[in-house]
Tab-separated table of C-alpha atoms in Angstrom:
chain	number	residue	atom	x	y	z
Q	93	MET	CA	11.432	-12.990	11.461
Q	94	SER	CA	12.402	-16.294	12.987
Q	95	HIS	CA	14.971	-15.565	15.648
Q	96	ALA	CA	17.072	-18.298	17.109
Q	97	HIS	CA	17.318	-15.879	20.006
Q	98	GLU	CA	15.248	-15.856	23.133
Q	99	THR	CA	12.162	-13.658	22.767
Q	100	VAL	CA	10.050	-11.664	25.200
Q	101	LEU	CA	6.511	-10.692	24.142
Q	102	VAL	CA	4.885	-7.378	25.065
Q	103	LEU	CA	1.074	-7.375	24.943
Q	104	ASP	CA	-0.189	-3.911	24.042
Q	105	PHE	CA	-3.132	-2.448	25.967
Q	106	GLY	CA	-2.849	0.917	24.202
Q	107	SER	CA	-0.239	2.660	26.344
Q	108	GLN	CA	1.690	5.505	24.754
Q	109	TYR	CA	4.799	3.822	26.222
Q	110	THR	CA	4.362	0.346	24.692
Q	111	GLN	CA	7.060	0.828	22.057
Q	112	LEU	CA	9.363	2.177	24.741
Q	113	ILE	CA	9.032	-1.080	26.750
Q	114	ALA	CA	10.134	-3.074	23.707
Q	115	ARG	CA	13.051	-0.743	23.057
Q	116	ARG	CA	14.274	-0.963	26.659
Q	117	VAL	CA	14.136	-4.770	26.560
Q	118	ARG	CA	16.123	-4.825	23.322
Q	119	GLU	CA	18.670	-2.377	24.765
Q	120	LEU	CA	19.289	-5.022	27.447
Q	121	GLY	CA	20.124	-7.520	24.683
Q	122	VAL	CA	16.844	-9.453	24.617
Q	123	TYR	CA	14.793	-9.635	21.407
Q	124	CYS	CA	11.273	-8.398	21.947
Q	125	GLU	CA	8.044	-8.245	19.942
Q	126	ILE	CA	4.771	-6.374	20.477
Q	127	LEU	CA	1.427	-8.138	20.010
Q	128	PRO	CA	-2.150	-6.932	20.505
Q	129	PHE	CA	-3.556	-7.604	24.009
Q	130	ASP	CA	-6.207	-10.018	22.718
Q	131	VAL	CA	-3.817	-12.530	21.142
Q	132	PRO	CA	-5.021	-16.002	22.276
Q	133	ALA	CA	-3.091	-17.565	25.188
Q	134	GLY	CA	-2.499	-20.629	22.987
Q	135	GLU	CA	-0.656	-18.535	20.388
Q	136	VAL	CA	1.451	-16.895	23.106
Q	137	SER	CA	2.466	-20.358	24.387
Q	138	SER	CA	3.222	-21.648	20.896
Q	139	ARG	CA	5.755	-18.864	20.408
Q	140	ALA	CA	7.574	-20.152	23.506
Q	141	PRO	CA	8.624	-16.713	24.807
Q	142	ARG	CA	11.102	-16.453	27.681
Q	143	GLY	CA	8.735	-13.976	29.327
Q	144	ILE	CA	5.635	-11.836	28.819
Q	145	ILE	CA	5.136	-8.157	29.648
Q	146	LEU	CA	1.652	-6.611	29.836
Q	147	SER	CA	1.758	-2.899	28.957
Q	148	GLY	CA	-0.105	-0.040	30.562
Q	149	GLY	CA	-3.204	1.417	28.932
Q	150	PRO	CA	-5.719	4.259	29.171
Q	151	ASP	CA	-8.694	2.186	30.398
Q	152	SER	CA	-10.096	1.129	33.780
Q	153	VAL	CA	-10.274	-2.658	34.268
Q	154	TYR	CA	-13.817	-2.504	35.655
Q	155	GLN	CA	-15.217	-0.404	32.783
Q	156	ALA	CA	-17.487	-2.066	30.230
Q	157	GLY	CA	-15.501	-2.841	27.095
Q	158	ALA	CA	-12.094	-2.516	28.794
Q	159	PRO	CA	-9.437	-4.709	27.157
Q	160	GLN	CA	-9.375	-8.160	28.797
Q	161	VAL	CA	-7.036	-11.135	28.694
Q	162	GLU	CA	-7.760	-14.839	29.064
Q	163	ALA	CA	-7.037	-16.102	32.590
Q	164	ALA	CA	-5.187	-18.938	30.805
Q	165	LEU	CA	-2.454	-16.436	29.995
Q	166	PHE	CA	-1.396	-16.565	33.665
Q	167	ARG	CA	-1.201	-20.376	33.611
Q	168	THR	CA	1.345	-20.703	30.796
Q	169	GLY	CA	4.160	-20.933	33.353
Q	170	ARG	CA	5.972	-18.108	31.538
Q	171	PRO	CA	7.313	-15.341	33.810
Q	172	THR	CA	4.916	-12.396	33.365
Q	173	LEU	CA	5.319	-8.743	34.357
Q	174	GLY	CA	2.256	-6.498	34.455
Q	175	ILE	CA	2.932	-2.750	34.191
Q	176	CYS	CA	0.227	-0.352	35.433
Q	177	TYR	CA	-2.979	-1.448	33.614
Q	178	GLY	CA	-1.176	-4.768	32.940
Q	179	MET	CA	-0.758	-5.281	36.704
Q	180	GLN	CA	-4.367	-4.313	37.397
Q	181	ILE	CA	-5.757	-6.752	34.852
Q	182	MET	CA	-3.563	-9.512	36.335
Q	183	MET	CA	-4.878	-8.783	39.841
Q	184	GLN	CA	-8.483	-8.598	38.686
Q	185	ARG	CA	-8.342	-11.860	36.671
Q	186	LEU	CA	-6.686	-13.762	39.531
Q	187	GLY	CA	-9.082	-12.622	42.284
Q	188	GLY	CA	-7.629	-9.344	43.608
Q	189	ARG	CA	-9.503	-6.039	43.880
Q	190	VAL	CA	-8.924	-2.914	41.811
Q	191	ASP	CA	-10.649	0.343	42.640
Q	192	ARG	CA	-10.636	3.992	41.661
Q	193	ALA	CA	-7.888	5.750	43.609
Q	194	PRO	CA	-8.928	8.667	45.842
Q	195	GLY	CA	-6.539	10.894	43.863
Q	196	ARG	CA	-4.835	10.325	40.506
Q	197	GLU	CA	-1.156	9.559	40.900
Q	198	TYR	CA	0.483	11.174	37.930
Q	199	GLY	CA	4.156	12.092	37.617
Q	200	PRO	CA	7.008	11.455	40.049
Q	201	ALA	CA	6.199	9.350	43.137
Q	202	THR	CA	8.403	7.917	45.868
Q	203	LEU	CA	8.393	4.158	46.108
Q	204	ALA	CA	9.189	2.399	49.398
Q	205	VAL	CA	10.392	-1.200	48.933
Q	206	SER	CA	9.076	-3.196	51.894
Q	207	ASP	CA	10.438	-6.654	51.070
Q	208	PRO	CA	14.230	-6.895	50.910
Q	209	GLY	CA	13.894	-10.402	49.394
Q	210	SER	CA	11.994	-9.035	46.380
Q	211	LEU	CA	13.191	-10.279	42.978
Q	212	LEU	CA	12.282	-7.140	41.029
Q	213	PHE	CA	14.095	-4.812	43.443
Q	214	ARG	CA	17.081	-7.060	44.108
Q	215	GLY	CA	20.213	-4.952	44.674
Q	216	LEU	CA	18.275	-1.650	44.679
Q	217	GLU	CA	17.849	0.864	47.488
Q	218	PRO	CA	14.639	0.799	49.568
Q	219	ALA	CA	13.430	4.313	48.577
Q	220	GLN	CA	13.396	5.327	44.909
Q	221	ARG	CA	11.731	7.786	42.560
Q	222	VAL	CA	9.357	6.266	40.004
Q	223	TRP	CA	7.026	7.637	37.333
Q	224	ALA	CA	3.343	6.961	37.988
Q	225	SER	CA	0.369	7.473	35.711
Q	226	HIS	CA	-2.849	5.910	36.973
Q	227	GLY	CA	-6.292	6.779	38.304
Q	228	ASP	CA	-6.978	3.286	39.697
Q	229	ARG	CA	-5.111	1.192	42.204
Q	230	VAL	CA	-4.941	-2.355	43.513
Q	231	VAL	CA	-6.711	-2.392	46.890
Q	232	GLU	CA	-6.248	-6.077	47.564
Q	233	PRO	CA	-3.670	-8.250	45.787
Q	234	ALA	CA	-4.802	-11.560	44.307
Q	235	PRO	CA	-4.309	-14.655	46.506
Q	236	GLY	CA	-0.704	-15.904	46.429
Q	237	PHE	CA	0.807	-12.449	45.813
Q	238	ARG	CA	2.984	-10.540	48.285
Q	239	VAL	CA	3.090	-6.771	48.297
Q	240	VAL	CA	6.780	-5.816	47.971
Q	241	ALA	CA	6.550	-2.010	47.560
Q	242	ALA	CA	4.162	0.860	48.227
Q	243	SER	CA	3.864	4.537	47.353
Q	244	GLU	CA	1.705	7.249	48.849
Q	245	GLY	CA	-1.058	6.829	46.261
Q	246	ALA	CA	-0.684	3.085	45.789
Q	247	PRO	CA	-0.498	0.774	48.848
Q	248	CYS	CA	0.200	-2.165	46.481
Q	249	ALA	CA	2.702	-0.480	44.144
Q	250	ALA	CA	4.504	-3.755	43.374
Q	251	VAL	CA	3.481	-7.386	43.901
Q	252	GLU	CA	5.165	-10.757	43.332
Q	253	ASP	CA	4.040	-14.365	43.229
Q	254	ARG	CA	7.389	-16.171	42.949
Q	255	GLU	CA	5.682	-19.573	42.870
Q	256	ARG	CA	3.736	-18.778	39.669
Q	257	ARG	CA	6.436	-16.369	38.382
Q	258	LEU	CA	3.961	-13.472	38.167
Q	259	TYR	CA	4.996	-9.889	38.906
Q	260	GLY	CA	3.278	-6.510	38.812
Q	261	VAL	CA	4.272	-2.840	39.201
Q	262	GLN	CA	1.941	0.146	39.454
Q	263	PHE	CA	4.438	2.537	37.773
Q	264	HIS	CA	6.395	2.755	34.514
Q	265	PRO	CA	9.908	1.236	34.694
Q	266	GLU	CA	10.390	1.870	30.952
Q	267	VAL	CA	10.456	5.689	31.168
Q	268	VAL	CA	13.620	7.621	32.019
Q	269	HIS	CA	11.894	9.369	34.964
Q	270	THR	CA	11.913	6.081	36.919
Q	271	ASP	CA	15.371	6.122	38.541
Q	272	HIS	CA	16.078	2.383	38.516
Q	273	GLY	CA	13.632	1.363	35.778
Q	274	ARG	CA	16.332	-0.274	33.690
Q	275	ALA	CA	17.584	-2.304	36.685
Q	276	ILE	CA	14.023	-3.441	37.509
Q	277	LEU	CA	13.515	-4.629	33.915
Q	278	ARG	CA	16.949	-6.275	33.996
Q	279	ASN	CA	15.989	-8.175	37.186
Q	280	PHE	CA	12.801	-9.379	35.495
Q	281	LEU	CA	14.581	-10.435	32.270
Q	282	PHE	CA	17.677	-12.048	33.778
Q	283	GLU	CA	16.520	-13.245	37.228
Q	284	ALA	CA	12.871	-14.152	36.545
Q	285	CYS	CA	13.055	-15.147	32.843
Q	286	GLY	CA	16.629	-16.448	32.814
Q	287	CYS	CA	17.501	-14.556	29.620
Q	288	ARG	CA	21.090	-14.474	28.364
Q	289	GLY	CA	20.907	-11.088	26.662
Q	290	ASP	CA	22.773	-12.046	23.485
Q	291	TRP	CA	20.645	-10.179	20.932
Q	292	THR	CA	22.676	-7.492	19.130
Q	293	ILE	CA	22.471	-5.567	15.893
Q	294	SER	CA	25.281	-7.645	14.379
Q	295	SER	CA	23.481	-10.878	15.259
Q	296	PHE	CA	20.372	-9.346	13.648
Q	297	ALA	CA	22.342	-8.540	10.476
Q	298	GLY	CA	23.452	-12.173	10.183
Q	299	ASP	CA	19.919	-13.493	10.708
Q	300	ALA	CA	18.467	-11.003	8.214
Q	301	VAL	CA	20.979	-11.857	5.484
Q	302	GLU	CA	20.125	-15.558	5.832
Q	303	GLU	CA	16.417	-14.858	5.750
Q	304	ILE	CA	16.679	-12.656	2.647
Q	305	ARG	CA	18.618	-15.438	0.840
Q	306	ARG	CA	15.998	-18.010	1.859
Q	307	THR	CA	13.107	-15.803	0.718
Q	308	VAL	CA	14.576	-14.571	-2.537
Q	309	GLY	CA	16.389	-17.685	-3.720
Q	310	GLU	CA	17.822	-16.898	-7.166
Q	311	GLY	CA	15.265	-14.102	-7.805
Q	312	LEU	CA	15.888	-10.443	-8.674
Q	313	VAL	CA	14.911	-7.689	-6.245
Q	314	VAL	CA	14.102	-4.059	-6.991
Q	315	CYS	CA	14.020	-1.350	-4.327
Q	316	ALA	CA	13.335	2.359	-4.255
Q	317	LEU	CA	16.350	4.236	-2.964
Q	318	SER	CA	15.305	7.606	-1.557
Q	319	GLY	CA	18.562	8.621	0.104
Q	320	GLY	CA	16.851	8.414	3.518
Q	321	VAL	CA	18.327	6.286	6.298
Q	322	ASP	CA	15.799	3.439	6.089
Q	323	SER	CA	16.039	2.885	2.329
Q	324	SER	CA	19.852	3.231	2.355
Q	325	VAL	CA	20.349	0.726	5.174
Q	326	MET	CA	17.910	-1.660	3.480
Q	327	ALA	CA	19.836	-1.409	0.191
Q	328	LEU	CA	23.170	-2.188	1.888
Q	329	LEU	CA	21.638	-5.144	3.756
Q	330	LEU	CA	20.165	-6.558	0.520
Q	331	ASP	CA	23.474	-5.985	-1.232
Q	332	ARG	CA	25.254	-8.006	1.457
Q	333	ALA	CA	22.692	-10.816	1.005
Q	334	ILE	CA	22.247	-11.037	-2.778
Q	335	GLY	CA	24.830	-8.697	-4.371
Q	336	SER	CA	24.296	-8.124	-8.085
Q	337	ARG	CA	20.702	-9.443	-8.025
Q	338	LEU	CA	19.615	-6.180	-6.377
Q	339	PHE	CA	18.538	-3.234	-8.533
Q	340	CYS	CA	17.945	0.157	-6.909
Q	341	VAL	CA	15.783	2.835	-8.524
Q	342	PHE	CA	16.427	6.416	-7.510
Q	343	VAL	CA	13.670	8.814	-8.551
Q	344	ASP	CA	14.456	12.547	-8.543
Q	345	ASN	CA	11.067	14.126	-7.937
Q	346	GLY	CA	12.470	17.671	-8.112
Q	347	LEU	CA	11.654	18.110	-4.418
Q	348	LEU	CA	14.948	16.995	-2.878
Q	349	ARG	CA	17.424	19.091	-0.926
Q	350	LYS	CA	20.052	21.085	-2.800
Q	351	GLY	CA	22.605	18.827	-4.505
Q	352	GLU	CA	21.014	15.726	-2.991
Q	353	ALA	CA	20.333	13.793	-6.191
Q	354	ASP	CA	23.976	14.020	-7.325
Q	355	GLN	CA	25.305	13.142	-3.903
Q	356	VAL	CA	23.081	10.062	-3.411
Q	357	LEU	CA	23.893	8.742	-6.881
Q	358	ARG	CA	27.622	9.309	-6.468
Q	359	ASP	CA	27.720	7.708	-3.004
Q	360	PHE	CA	25.735	4.608	-3.844
Q	361	ARG	CA	27.325	3.972	-7.212
Q	362	GLU	CA	30.940	4.808	-6.447
Q	363	ARG	CA	31.286	4.292	-2.722
Q	364	TYR	CA	28.932	1.402	-2.017
Q	365	HIS	CA	29.031	-0.085	-5.578
Q	366	LEU	CA	25.294	-0.618	-5.934
Q	367	GLN	CA	23.460	-0.817	-9.265
Q	368	VAL	CA	21.349	2.321	-9.268
Q	369	ARG	CA	18.958	3.221	-12.051
Q	370	PHE	CA	18.354	6.981	-12.076
Q	371	SER	CA	15.070	8.523	-13.136
Q	372	ASP	CA	14.929	12.286	-13.551
Q	373	ALA	CA	11.200	12.885	-13.145
Q	374	ALA	CA	11.314	16.420	-11.760
Q	375	ASP	CA	9.294	17.904	-14.656
Q	376	LEU	CA	6.553	15.298	-14.362
Q	377	PHE	CA	6.122	15.834	-10.595
Q	378	LEU	CA	6.173	19.640	-10.823
Q	379	ASP	CA	3.699	19.647	-13.755
Q	380	ARG	CA	1.249	17.501	-11.811
Q	381	LEU	CA	1.585	19.739	-8.745
Q	382	ARG	CA	0.857	22.949	-10.654
Q	383	GLY	CA	-1.879	24.983	-8.979
Q	384	VAL	CA	-2.328	22.528	-6.074
Q	385	GLU	CA	-2.312	24.069	-2.586
Q	386	ASP	CA	-4.021	21.485	-0.352
Q	387	PRO	CA	-1.367	19.473	1.574
Q	388	GLU	CA	-3.230	16.154	1.416
Q	389	ARG	CA	-3.735	16.501	-2.355
Q	390	LYS	CA	-0.028	17.300	-2.768
Q	391	ARG	CA	0.899	14.135	-0.837
Q	392	ARG	CA	-1.509	12.036	-2.879
Q	393	ILE	CA	-0.277	13.368	-6.248
Q	394	ILE	CA	3.347	12.781	-5.255
Q	395	GLY	CA	2.580	9.249	-4.033
Q	396	GLU	CA	0.688	8.342	-7.228
Q	397	THR	CA	3.319	9.890	-9.497
Q	398	PHE	CA	6.046	8.009	-7.684
Q	399	VAL	CA	4.193	4.727	-8.246
Q	400	ASP	CA	3.842	5.521	-11.973
Q	401	VAL	CA	7.533	6.387	-12.403
Q	402	PHE	CA	8.820	3.514	-10.250
Q	403	GLU	CA	6.603	1.002	-12.052
Q	404	ARG	CA	7.900	2.170	-15.421
Q	405	GLU	CA	11.559	1.966	-14.303
Q	406	ALA	CA	11.124	-1.451	-12.656
Q	407	ALA	CA	9.387	-2.850	-15.767
Q	408	ALA	CA	12.325	-1.658	-17.890
Q	409	LEU	CA	14.645	-3.824	-15.791
Q	410	GLY	CA	12.703	-6.998	-16.692
Q	411	GLY	CA	12.460	-10.267	-14.813
Q	412	VAL	CA	12.148	-8.754	-11.337
Q	413	GLU	CA	10.105	-10.848	-8.869
Q	414	PHE	CA	10.564	-9.037	-5.550
Q	415	LEU	CA	10.020	-5.513	-4.297
Q	416	ALA	CA	11.948	-4.490	-1.170
Q	417	GLN	CA	10.450	-1.832	1.117
Q	418	GLY	CA	12.045	-0.032	4.053
Q	419	THR	CA	9.085	-0.564	6.407
Q	420	ILE	CA	10.296	-0.411	10.012
Q	421	TYR	CA	8.756	-1.759	13.224
Q	422	PRO	CA	6.797	1.341	14.351
Q	423	ASP	CA	5.077	1.479	10.911
Q	424	ARG	CA	3.856	-2.071	11.408
Q	425	ILE	CA	2.767	-1.620	14.998
Q	426	GLU	CA	0.865	1.549	14.127
Q	427	SER	CA	-0.974	0.029	11.211
Q	428	SER	CA	-1.955	-3.096	13.163
Q	429	SER	CA	-2.591	-1.425	16.516
Q	430	VAL	CA	-5.811	-2.562	18.120
Q	431	ARG	CA	-6.689	0.686	19.833
Q	432	GLY	CA	-5.134	3.445	21.873
Q	433	PRO	CA	-2.891	6.362	20.953
Q	434	SER	CA	-0.888	4.410	18.427
Q	435	ALA	CA	-4.032	3.679	16.390
Q	436	THR	CA	-3.734	6.540	13.877
Q	437	ILE	CA	-1.206	6.390	11.084
Q	438	LYS	CA	-0.230	9.079	8.581
Q	439	THR	CA	-0.466	8.390	4.863
Q	440	HIS	CA	2.662	6.341	4.751
Q	441	HIS	CA	5.463	7.001	2.312
Q	442	ASN	CA	6.035	3.315	1.681
Q	443	VAL	CA	4.590	2.580	-1.661
Q	444	GLY	CA	1.117	1.223	-0.949
Q	445	GLY	CA	-0.442	-0.807	-3.726
Q	446	LEU	CA	2.768	-1.362	-5.692
Q	447	PRO	CA	3.227	-5.085	-5.008
Q	448	GLU	CA	-0.361	-5.821	-6.171
Q	449	ARG	CA	-0.128	-3.609	-9.259
Q	450	MET	CA	3.215	-5.025	-10.291
Q	451	ARG	CA	2.562	-8.610	-9.166
Q	452	LEU	CA	5.744	-8.503	-7.099
Q	453	ARG	CA	6.377	-10.277	-3.820
Q	454	LEU	CA	7.332	-8.083	-0.907
Q	455	VAL	CA	10.602	-8.196	1.052
Q	456	GLU	CA	10.820	-6.031	4.197
Q	457	PRO	CA	14.185	-6.735	5.849
Q	458	LEU	CA	13.910	-3.906	8.436
Q	459	ARG	CA	10.368	-4.711	9.552
Q	460	ASP	CA	11.456	-5.758	13.062
Q	461	LEU	CA	13.678	-2.758	13.879
Q	462	PHE	CA	13.124	0.563	15.620
Q	463	LYS	CA	14.626	3.699	14.056
Q	464	ASP	CA	17.643	3.854	16.383
Q	465	GLU	CA	18.328	0.168	15.620
Q	466	VAL	CA	18.185	0.883	11.875
Q	467	ARG	CA	20.844	3.552	12.419
Q	468	GLY	CA	22.960	1.067	14.387
Q	469	LEU	CA	22.590	-1.481	11.591
Q	470	GLY	CA	23.673	1.192	9.089
Q	471	GLU	CA	26.936	1.702	10.977
Q	472	GLU	CA	27.384	-2.072	11.224
Q	473	LEU	CA	27.034	-2.309	7.413
Q	474	GLY	CA	29.589	0.448	6.806
Q	475	LEU	CA	27.263	3.356	6.023
Q	476	ASP	CA	29.018	6.675	6.647
Q	477	PRO	CA	28.217	7.769	10.269
Q	478	ALA	CA	27.442	11.324	9.082
Q	479	PHE	CA	24.845	9.801	6.766
Q	480	VAL	CA	23.447	7.520	9.471
Q	481	ARG	CA	22.803	10.541	11.699
Q	482	ARG	CA	21.031	12.552	9.016
Q	483	HIS	CA	17.818	14.205	10.080
Q	484	PRO	CA	14.570	12.642	8.826
Q	485	PHE	CA	13.245	14.017	5.546
Q	486	PRO	CA	9.560	13.721	4.596
Q	487	GLY	CA	8.556	11.264	1.852
Q	488	PRO	CA	6.932	14.013	-0.287
Q	489	GLY	CA	10.126	16.072	0.103
Q	490	LEU	CA	10.105	19.857	0.024
Q	491	ALA	CA	6.472	19.899	-1.173
Q	492	VAL	CA	5.325	19.726	2.472
Q	493	ARG	CA	7.705	22.552	3.428
Q	494	ILE	CA	6.410	24.878	0.724
Q	495	LEU	CA	3.070	26.112	2.012
Q	496	GLY	CA	0.783	26.871	-0.919
Q	497	GLU	CA	1.571	26.095	-4.557
Q	498	VAL	CA	4.782	24.232	-5.442
Q	499	THR	CA	6.640	25.783	-8.376
Q	500	ARG	CA	10.139	25.302	-9.714
Q	501	GLU	CA	11.119	28.813	-8.519
Q	502	ARG	CA	9.762	28.277	-5.010
Q	503	VAL	CA	11.598	24.926	-4.759
Q	504	ALA	CA	14.882	26.622	-5.792
Q	505	THR	CA	14.363	29.412	-3.219
Q	506	LEU	CA	13.715	26.894	-0.436
Q	507	GLN	CA	16.668	24.697	-1.431
Q	508	GLU	CA	19.050	27.680	-1.160
Q	509	ALA	CA	17.694	28.845	2.219
Q	510	ASP	CA	17.665	25.310	3.652
Q	511	ALA	CA	21.246	24.643	2.509
Q	512	ILE	CA	22.424	27.787	4.326
Q	513	PHE	CA	20.639	26.851	7.584
Q	514	VAL	CA	21.778	23.217	7.630
Q	515	GLY	CA	25.316	24.166	6.529
Q	516	GLU	CA	25.585	26.686	9.381
Q	517	LEU	CA	24.282	24.088	11.878
Q	518	ARG	CA	27.017	21.674	10.819
Q	519	GLU	CA	29.630	24.448	10.891
Q	520	ALA	CA	28.650	25.441	14.434
Q	521	GLY	CA	28.628	21.812	15.660
Q	522	LEU	CA	24.871	22.044	16.362
Q	523	TYR	CA	23.571	19.605	13.746
Q	524	ASP	CA	23.765	16.479	15.943
Q	525	ARG	CA	22.342	18.338	18.913
Q	526	VAL	CA	18.978	18.789	17.214
Q	527	ALA	CA	16.817	15.938	15.947
Q	528	GLN	CA	15.401	17.728	12.935
Q	529	ALA	CA	16.055	21.152	11.390
Q	530	PHE	CA	14.764	22.737	8.199
Q	531	VAL	CA	13.416	25.848	6.505
Q	532	LEU	CA	9.821	26.421	5.390
Q	533	LEU	CA	8.660	28.753	2.634
Q	534	LEU	CA	5.501	30.604	3.644
Q	535	PRO	CA	2.736	31.759	1.295
Q	536	VAL	CA	2.980	35.355	2.561
Q	537	ARG	CA	5.040	38.317	1.455
Q	538	SER	CA	6.274	41.131	3.604
Q	539	VAL	CA	7.676	44.597	3.077
Q	540	GLY	CA	11.398	45.062	3.589
Q	541	VAL	CA	14.127	47.556	2.816
Q	542	MET	CA	17.110	46.618	0.678
Q	543	GLY	CA	19.621	49.310	-0.229
Q	544	ASP	CA	17.585	52.406	-1.081
Q	545	GLY	CA	14.483	50.574	-2.210
Q	546	ARG	CA	11.591	48.842	-0.533
Q	547	THR	CA	11.043	45.165	-1.308
Q	548	TYR	CA	7.948	42.995	-1.205
Q	549	ASP	CA	9.271	39.457	-0.876
Q	550	HIS	CA	8.896	36.014	0.647
Q	551	VAL	CA	9.039	35.067	4.322
Q	552	VAL	CA	10.809	31.869	5.414
Q	553	ALA	CA	10.481	30.174	8.802
Q	554	ILE	CA	13.247	28.118	10.324
Q	555	ARG	CA	12.420	25.162	12.547
Q	556	ALA	CA	14.699	23.092	14.791
Q	557	VAL	CA	13.469	20.597	17.378
Q	558	GLU	CA	14.918	18.336	20.047
Q	559	THR	CA	13.233	14.996	20.654
Q	560	LEU	CA	14.006	11.413	21.629
Q	561	ASP	CA	11.137	9.608	19.944
Q	562	PHE	CA	9.416	12.174	17.642
Q	563	MET	CA	6.146	11.590	19.552
Q	564	THR	CA	6.757	14.772	21.518
Q	565	ALA	CA	9.314	17.470	20.683
Q	566	ASP	CA	10.543	20.796	22.012
Q	567	TRP	CA	11.830	23.690	19.926
Q	568	ALA	CA	15.616	23.969	20.090
Q	569	ARG	CA	17.061	26.906	22.018
Q	570	LEU	CA	19.618	27.811	19.351
Q	571	PRO	CA	22.014	30.657	20.290
Q	572	ALA	CA	20.797	34.133	19.305
Q	573	ASP	CA	24.025	35.066	17.496
Q	574	PHE	CA	23.775	31.837	15.484
Q	575	LEU	CA	20.183	32.670	14.448
Q	576	ALA	CA	21.289	36.199	13.539
Q	577	ARG	CA	24.021	34.829	11.243
Q	578	VAL	CA	21.620	32.407	9.512
Q	579	SER	CA	19.003	35.098	9.061
Q	580	SER	CA	21.420	37.621	7.614
Q	581	ARG	CA	22.925	35.080	5.192
Q	582	ILE	CA	19.505	33.935	3.952
Q	583	VAL	CA	18.236	37.470	3.381
Q	584	ASN	CA	21.474	38.545	1.665
Q	585	GLU	CA	22.095	35.458	-0.434
Q	586	VAL	CA	18.683	34.058	-1.362
Q	587	ARG	CA	16.895	36.097	-3.994
Q	588	GLY	CA	13.279	36.843	-3.200
Q	589	VAL	CA	13.479	36.367	0.581
Q	590	ASN	CA	13.474	39.429	2.825
Q	591	ARG	CA	12.361	38.090	6.199
Q	592	VAL	CA	13.265	35.124	8.420
Q	593	VAL	CA	11.198	33.995	11.441
Q	594	TYR	CA	11.964	31.245	13.998
Q	595	ASP	CA	9.255	28.749	14.980
Q	596	VAL	CA	9.099	28.359	18.777
Q	597	THR	CA	6.183	25.889	18.962
Q	598	SER	CA	6.571	22.563	20.752
Q	599	LYS	CA	4.823	19.280	19.872
Q	600	PRO	CA	2.142	19.090	21.094
Q	601	PRO	CA	0.327	21.367	20.313
Q	602	GLY	CA	2.206	21.860	17.034
Q	603	THR	CA	3.500	19.110	14.730
Q	604	ILE	CA	7.157	19.019	13.693
Q	605	GLU	CA	6.422	19.577	10.005
Q	606	TRP	CA	3.833	22.243	9.177
Q	607	GLU	CA	1.831	20.264	6.620
């Protein structure tokens, strides 16, 4: 997206924190994009960024095959901040020395700022807690650099060359465990790069509306409305840009939460006045899923069936030229990542292959936003705050929460149990405290006692997690009396369920969803 705003570029060396750097920069009001580490220096210059940040990474700079950068990158005159591996590569390219540290410095470390005139640490106290994660260290800074801070494991924990506007830190200012990380990044952005910090979600909304109008012209756009946050925010943004030339298609695959299809249709037609074409395809999806137990096959069948149904509905509208998709920034980074922990991507729920099959041009108005920014944009566009804060729901719906075969009966059982759990969470004021909460239907039966008889019925598991970024998550410590109430309601009110268990696995080693 062409932003009239100042931009800072983050070059990604494969750190698990790369996306976090970009988010922190944007939180400070500066637009930021992530590029692979090997982008040519010429391309970096042509984008005229206000500054450049080199991320950390899992490699050692002196290893064969370690990610490298052109030395020309340090001659662009753009203020550049190297973080961890980014600092080490800067030192190595400019004539410093990097060596294996005698001991790995991992976790909290105490930083001693030795130069009160330092730009990065301006206005900050001389001793501060930072988060370190490195097995190498800079033994000798490159010529022209001054050491401005040290820690026990890193004698050159921060360096500056004010003349060339080059800066490096041997710790992670972007993580919350670094006490003054935000202030250090602010000093770099505002003091070194001279940024104004005027990028906001409302300025984004204005830019996006203009860009959609430019791209689409007088054309018609179709989009799949799933009822999830991304697709809903996208639909409202497109509506603001092109109004009645937007057609939404809502496909009921029979795998939604209880009452969800009615609610989504009512909201978007009556409240937000969108044109929504409804397709009740529950029978088709459930027929195709009959007898299928393998989770990957389930996902594939659902994805293919969705494409078939959507294609049929879109063709019935006639004259459509554009397909809008709710792709967001992490999807793009993950699918284009060069290497490192962000290199794997799950079979994505955005509809792969549709634009080619339908000869439609693609519009992706949210492609530059992180999830929390999409939520902010939703509020900006008037989406109900309760809706904006809804927990994520998997693309294949309840199919991935029914372990084993998906049948109409099992879907109905799960919908009832899930509605009780989520309803109780809202009632108890716990819904917003957890990031995701749901019920799973297990492919096992257990013996129970109901009244005078013994039963042999289904087991459900309830899952609730707390997380900031969904990369790691911890199981939520919900109150025991709350769990007791949920369990007793499910067993008493949901036919065919006689046992409730609570999943106390964190991620890692577990995933949030089970399939």
